[in-house]
mmCIF file of C-alpha atoms in Angstrom:
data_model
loop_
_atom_site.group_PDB
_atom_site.id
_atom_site.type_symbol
_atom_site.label_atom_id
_atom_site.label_comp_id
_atom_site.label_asym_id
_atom_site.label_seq_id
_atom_site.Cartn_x
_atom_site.Cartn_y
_atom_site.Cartn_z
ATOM 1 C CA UNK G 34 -59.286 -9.485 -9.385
ATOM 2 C CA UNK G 35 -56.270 -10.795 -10.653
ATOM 3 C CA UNK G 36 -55.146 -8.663 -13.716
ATOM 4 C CA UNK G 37 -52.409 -11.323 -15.531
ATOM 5 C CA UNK G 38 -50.130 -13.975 -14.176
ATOM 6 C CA UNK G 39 -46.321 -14.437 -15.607
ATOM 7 C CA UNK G 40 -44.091 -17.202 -15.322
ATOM 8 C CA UNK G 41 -40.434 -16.127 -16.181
ATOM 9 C CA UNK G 42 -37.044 -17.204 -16.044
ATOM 10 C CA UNK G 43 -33.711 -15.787 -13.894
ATOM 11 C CA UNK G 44 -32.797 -14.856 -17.297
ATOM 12 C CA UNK G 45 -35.701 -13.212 -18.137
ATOM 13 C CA UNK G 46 -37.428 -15.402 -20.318
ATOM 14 C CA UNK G 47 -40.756 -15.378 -20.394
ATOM 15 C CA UNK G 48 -42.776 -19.288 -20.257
ATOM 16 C CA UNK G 49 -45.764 -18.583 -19.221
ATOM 17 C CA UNK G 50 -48.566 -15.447 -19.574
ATOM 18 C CA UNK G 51 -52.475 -15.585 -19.212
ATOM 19 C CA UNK G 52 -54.291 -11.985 -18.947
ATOM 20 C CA UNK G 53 -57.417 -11.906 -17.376
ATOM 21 C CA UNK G 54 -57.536 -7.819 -18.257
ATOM 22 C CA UNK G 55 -57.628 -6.714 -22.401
ATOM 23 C CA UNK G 56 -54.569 -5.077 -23.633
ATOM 24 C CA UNK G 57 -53.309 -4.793 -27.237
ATOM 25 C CA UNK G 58 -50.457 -6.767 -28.031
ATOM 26 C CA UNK G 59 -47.896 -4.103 -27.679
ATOM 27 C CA UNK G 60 -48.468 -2.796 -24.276
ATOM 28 C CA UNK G 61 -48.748 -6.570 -22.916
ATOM 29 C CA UNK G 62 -44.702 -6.901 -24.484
ATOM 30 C CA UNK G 63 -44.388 -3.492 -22.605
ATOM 31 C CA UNK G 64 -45.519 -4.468 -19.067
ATOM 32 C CA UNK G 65 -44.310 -7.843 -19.713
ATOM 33 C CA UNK G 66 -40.613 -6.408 -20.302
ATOM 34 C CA UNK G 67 -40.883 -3.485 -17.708
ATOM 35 C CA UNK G 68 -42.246 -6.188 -14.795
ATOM 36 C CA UNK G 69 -39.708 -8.987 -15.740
ATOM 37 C CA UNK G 70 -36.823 -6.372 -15.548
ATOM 38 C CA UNK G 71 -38.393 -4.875 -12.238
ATOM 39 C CA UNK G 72 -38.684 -8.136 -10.327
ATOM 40 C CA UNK G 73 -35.399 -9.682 -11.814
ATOM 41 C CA UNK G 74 -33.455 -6.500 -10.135
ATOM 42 C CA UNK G 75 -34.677 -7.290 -6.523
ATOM 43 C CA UNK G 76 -32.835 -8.495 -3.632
ATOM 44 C CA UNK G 77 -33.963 -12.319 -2.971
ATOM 45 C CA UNK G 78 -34.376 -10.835 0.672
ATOM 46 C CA UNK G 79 -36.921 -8.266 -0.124
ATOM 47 C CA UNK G 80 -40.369 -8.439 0.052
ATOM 48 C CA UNK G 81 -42.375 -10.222 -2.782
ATOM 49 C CA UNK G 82 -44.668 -7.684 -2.493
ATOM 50 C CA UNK G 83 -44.683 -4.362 -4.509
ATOM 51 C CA UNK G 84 -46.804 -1.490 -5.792
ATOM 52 C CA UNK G 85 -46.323 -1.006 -9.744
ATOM 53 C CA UNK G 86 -47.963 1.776 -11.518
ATOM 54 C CA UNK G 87 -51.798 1.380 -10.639
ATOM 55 C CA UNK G 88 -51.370 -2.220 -9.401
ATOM 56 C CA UNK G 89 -50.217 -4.621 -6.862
ATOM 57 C CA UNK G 90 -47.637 -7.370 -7.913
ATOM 58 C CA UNK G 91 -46.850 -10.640 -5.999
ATOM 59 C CA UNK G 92 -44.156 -12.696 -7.309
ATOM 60 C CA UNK G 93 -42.547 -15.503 -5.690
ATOM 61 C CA UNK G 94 -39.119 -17.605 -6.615
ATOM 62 C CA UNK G 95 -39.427 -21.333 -7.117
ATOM 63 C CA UNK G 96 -36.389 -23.233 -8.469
ATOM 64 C CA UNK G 97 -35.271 -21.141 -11.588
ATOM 65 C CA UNK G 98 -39.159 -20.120 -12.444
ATOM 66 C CA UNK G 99 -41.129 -16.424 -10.986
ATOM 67 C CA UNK G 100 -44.356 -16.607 -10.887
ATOM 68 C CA UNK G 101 -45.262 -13.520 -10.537
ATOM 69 C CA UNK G 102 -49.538 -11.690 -10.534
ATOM 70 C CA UNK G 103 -50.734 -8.607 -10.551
ATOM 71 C CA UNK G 104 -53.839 -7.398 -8.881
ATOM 72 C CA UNK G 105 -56.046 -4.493 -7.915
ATOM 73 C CA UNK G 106 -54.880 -2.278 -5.304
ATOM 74 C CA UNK G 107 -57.811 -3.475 -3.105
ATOM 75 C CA UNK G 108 -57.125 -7.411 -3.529
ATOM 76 C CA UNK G 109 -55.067 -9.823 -0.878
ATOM 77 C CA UNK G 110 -51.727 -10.124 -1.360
ATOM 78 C CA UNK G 111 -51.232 -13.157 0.745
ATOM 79 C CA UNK G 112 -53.986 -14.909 -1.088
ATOM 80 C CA UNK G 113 -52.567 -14.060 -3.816
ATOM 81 C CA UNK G 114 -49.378 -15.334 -2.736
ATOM 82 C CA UNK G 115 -51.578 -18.672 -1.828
ATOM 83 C CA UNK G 116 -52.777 -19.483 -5.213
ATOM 84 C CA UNK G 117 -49.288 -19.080 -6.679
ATOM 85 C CA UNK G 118 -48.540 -21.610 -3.931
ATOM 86 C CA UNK G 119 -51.418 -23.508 -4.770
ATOM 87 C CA UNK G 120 -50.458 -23.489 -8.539
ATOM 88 C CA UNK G 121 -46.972 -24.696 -7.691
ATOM 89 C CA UNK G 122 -48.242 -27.714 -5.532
ATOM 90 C CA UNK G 123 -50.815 -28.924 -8.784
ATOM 91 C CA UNK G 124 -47.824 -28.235 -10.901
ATOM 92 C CA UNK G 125 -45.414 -30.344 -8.473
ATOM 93 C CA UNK G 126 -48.259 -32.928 -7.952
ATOM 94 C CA UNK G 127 -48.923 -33.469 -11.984
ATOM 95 C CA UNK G 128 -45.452 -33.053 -14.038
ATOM 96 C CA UNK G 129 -43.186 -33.778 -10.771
ATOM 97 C CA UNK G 130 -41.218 -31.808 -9.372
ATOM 98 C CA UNK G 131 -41.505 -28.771 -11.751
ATOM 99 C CA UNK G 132 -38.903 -27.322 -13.349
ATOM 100 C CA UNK G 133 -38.679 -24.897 -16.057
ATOM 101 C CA UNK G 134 -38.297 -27.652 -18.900
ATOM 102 C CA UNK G 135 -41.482 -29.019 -17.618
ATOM 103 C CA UNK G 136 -43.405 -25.691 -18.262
ATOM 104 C CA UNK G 137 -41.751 -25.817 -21.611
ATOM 105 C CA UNK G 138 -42.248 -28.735 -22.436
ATOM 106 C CA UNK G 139 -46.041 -28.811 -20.949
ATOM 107 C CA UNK G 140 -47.085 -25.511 -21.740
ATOM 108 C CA UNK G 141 -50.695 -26.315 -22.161
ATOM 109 C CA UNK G 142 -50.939 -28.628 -19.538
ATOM 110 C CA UNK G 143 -49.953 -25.554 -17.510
ATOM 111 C CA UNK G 144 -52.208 -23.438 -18.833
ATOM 112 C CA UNK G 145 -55.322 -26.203 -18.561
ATOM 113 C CA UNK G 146 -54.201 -26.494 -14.718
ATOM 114 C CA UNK G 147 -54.313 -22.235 -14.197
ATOM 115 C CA UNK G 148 -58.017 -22.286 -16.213
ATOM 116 C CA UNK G 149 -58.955 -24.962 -13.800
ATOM 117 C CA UNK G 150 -57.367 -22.895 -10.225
ATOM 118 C CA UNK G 151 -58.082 -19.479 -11.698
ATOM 119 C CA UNK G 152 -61.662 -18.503 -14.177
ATOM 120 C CA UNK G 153 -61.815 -14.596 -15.256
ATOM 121 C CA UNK G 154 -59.235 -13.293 -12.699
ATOM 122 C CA UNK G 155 -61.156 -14.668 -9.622
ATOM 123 C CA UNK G 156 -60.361 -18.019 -7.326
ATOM 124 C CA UNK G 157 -62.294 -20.619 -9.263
ATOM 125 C CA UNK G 158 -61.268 -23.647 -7.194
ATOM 126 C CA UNK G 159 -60.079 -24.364 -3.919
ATOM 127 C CA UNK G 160 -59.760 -28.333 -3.685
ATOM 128 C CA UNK G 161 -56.482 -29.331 -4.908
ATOM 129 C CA UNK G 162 -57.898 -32.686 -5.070
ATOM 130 C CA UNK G 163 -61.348 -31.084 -7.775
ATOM 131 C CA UNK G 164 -58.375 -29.732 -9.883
ATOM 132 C CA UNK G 165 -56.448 -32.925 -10.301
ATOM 133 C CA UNK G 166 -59.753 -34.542 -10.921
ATOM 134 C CA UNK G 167 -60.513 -32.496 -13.657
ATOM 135 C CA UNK G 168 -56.867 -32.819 -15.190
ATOM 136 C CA UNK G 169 -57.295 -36.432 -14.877
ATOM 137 C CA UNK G 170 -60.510 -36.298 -16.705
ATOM 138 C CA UNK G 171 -59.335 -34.095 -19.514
ATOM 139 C CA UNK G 172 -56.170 -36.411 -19.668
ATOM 140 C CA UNK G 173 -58.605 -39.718 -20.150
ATOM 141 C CA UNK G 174 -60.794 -37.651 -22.612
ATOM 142 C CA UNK G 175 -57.562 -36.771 -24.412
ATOM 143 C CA UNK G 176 -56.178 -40.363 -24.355
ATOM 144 C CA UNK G 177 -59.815 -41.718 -26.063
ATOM 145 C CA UNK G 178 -59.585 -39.404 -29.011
ATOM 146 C CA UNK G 179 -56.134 -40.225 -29.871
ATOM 147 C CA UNK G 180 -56.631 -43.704 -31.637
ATOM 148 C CA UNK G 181 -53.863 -46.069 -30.176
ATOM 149 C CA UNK G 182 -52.003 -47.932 -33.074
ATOM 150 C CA UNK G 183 -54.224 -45.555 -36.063
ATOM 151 C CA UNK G 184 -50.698 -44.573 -37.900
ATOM 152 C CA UNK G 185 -49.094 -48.450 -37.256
ATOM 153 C CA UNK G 186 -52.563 -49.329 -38.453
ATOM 154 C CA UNK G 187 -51.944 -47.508 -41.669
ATOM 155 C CA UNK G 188 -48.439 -47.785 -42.896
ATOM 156 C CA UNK G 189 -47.319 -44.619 -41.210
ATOM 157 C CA UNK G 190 -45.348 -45.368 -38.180
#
C-alpha cells in the first residue's frame, strides 16, 4: 500500500501531497522536508529507488516536477514506478503537456485525477481511458452548476 505521494520542485517546493497513512501535521512537514532534501541530493544517474527509514520510496524526474511515493517494504517498486507514469500520462493527456504551473495552477484537478488512479493507497483504476471518462464527467457536472451569464445576468460582471 502506498503510504503518501509528493510532487515537488528542483527547488524544493512542495505542489502536491495526498497521504493515504494518518500522521499529525508536524511529522508530515518532517518527512515531507527530510524526503524532499533526500531525493533533491541524488545523482540524476542513480537509481529512483531507495530504502528510507521503514519504507520504500520511488521518485521519478519529469520536467522540473518529482513525483515521488512511498510504500511498504513488501510492495512493487516498478508498479509503483508505473502509476507515477500512469499519473503523468492523465496529467499530460488533460492540462497538456504538464508543467509545474499547471499543477499550480490546477491543483485540484490534480488531486481529482490521483483520487480517480489511486483510492486508500491501493491501484483503483487501470484504464487510462475510465479515468479521463470520469474527469470528463466531473468537468460537465462542474460546467452545469456554474450558471453561464448568472453575474452578467445581475449587474455584476
Amino acid at each position: 500500500m502506498m503510504q503518501f505521494m509528493l510532487l515537488f520542485s528542483r527547488q524544493g517546493k512542495l505542489r502536491l501531497q495526498k497521504w493515504y497513512v494518518a500522521h499529525p501535521d508536524k511529522l508530515k512537514k518532517k518527512i515531507t522536508r527530510e524526503l524532499i532534501t533526500t531525493v533533491l541530493a541524488r545523482k540524476p544517474k542513480m537509481c529512483s529507488f531507495l530504502e528510507w527509514k521503514d519504507v520504500k520510496v520511488v521518485y521519478k524526474r519529469y520536467a522540473s516536477l518529482y513525483f515521488c511515493c512511498a510504500m511498504e517494504q513488501e510492495d512493487n517498486e516498478l508498479l509503483t514506478l508505473e502509476l507515477i507514469h500512469r499519473y503523468v500520462e492523465l496529467l499530460d493527456k488533460y492540462l497538456g503537456s504538464v508543467c509545474e504551473l499547471d499543477i499550480i495552477f490546477n491543483f485540484e484537478k490534480a488531486y481529482f485525477i490521483l483520487d480517480e488512479l489511486v483510492l486508500g493507497g491501493e491501484l483503483q483504476e487501470t484504464s487510462k481511458k475510465n479515468v479521463l471518462k470520469a474527469i470528463a464527467a466531473q468537468d460537465l457536472l462542474q460546467e452545469e452548476e456554474t450558471p453561464q451569464g448568472f453575474f452578467e445576468d445581475h449587474g455584476l460582471g
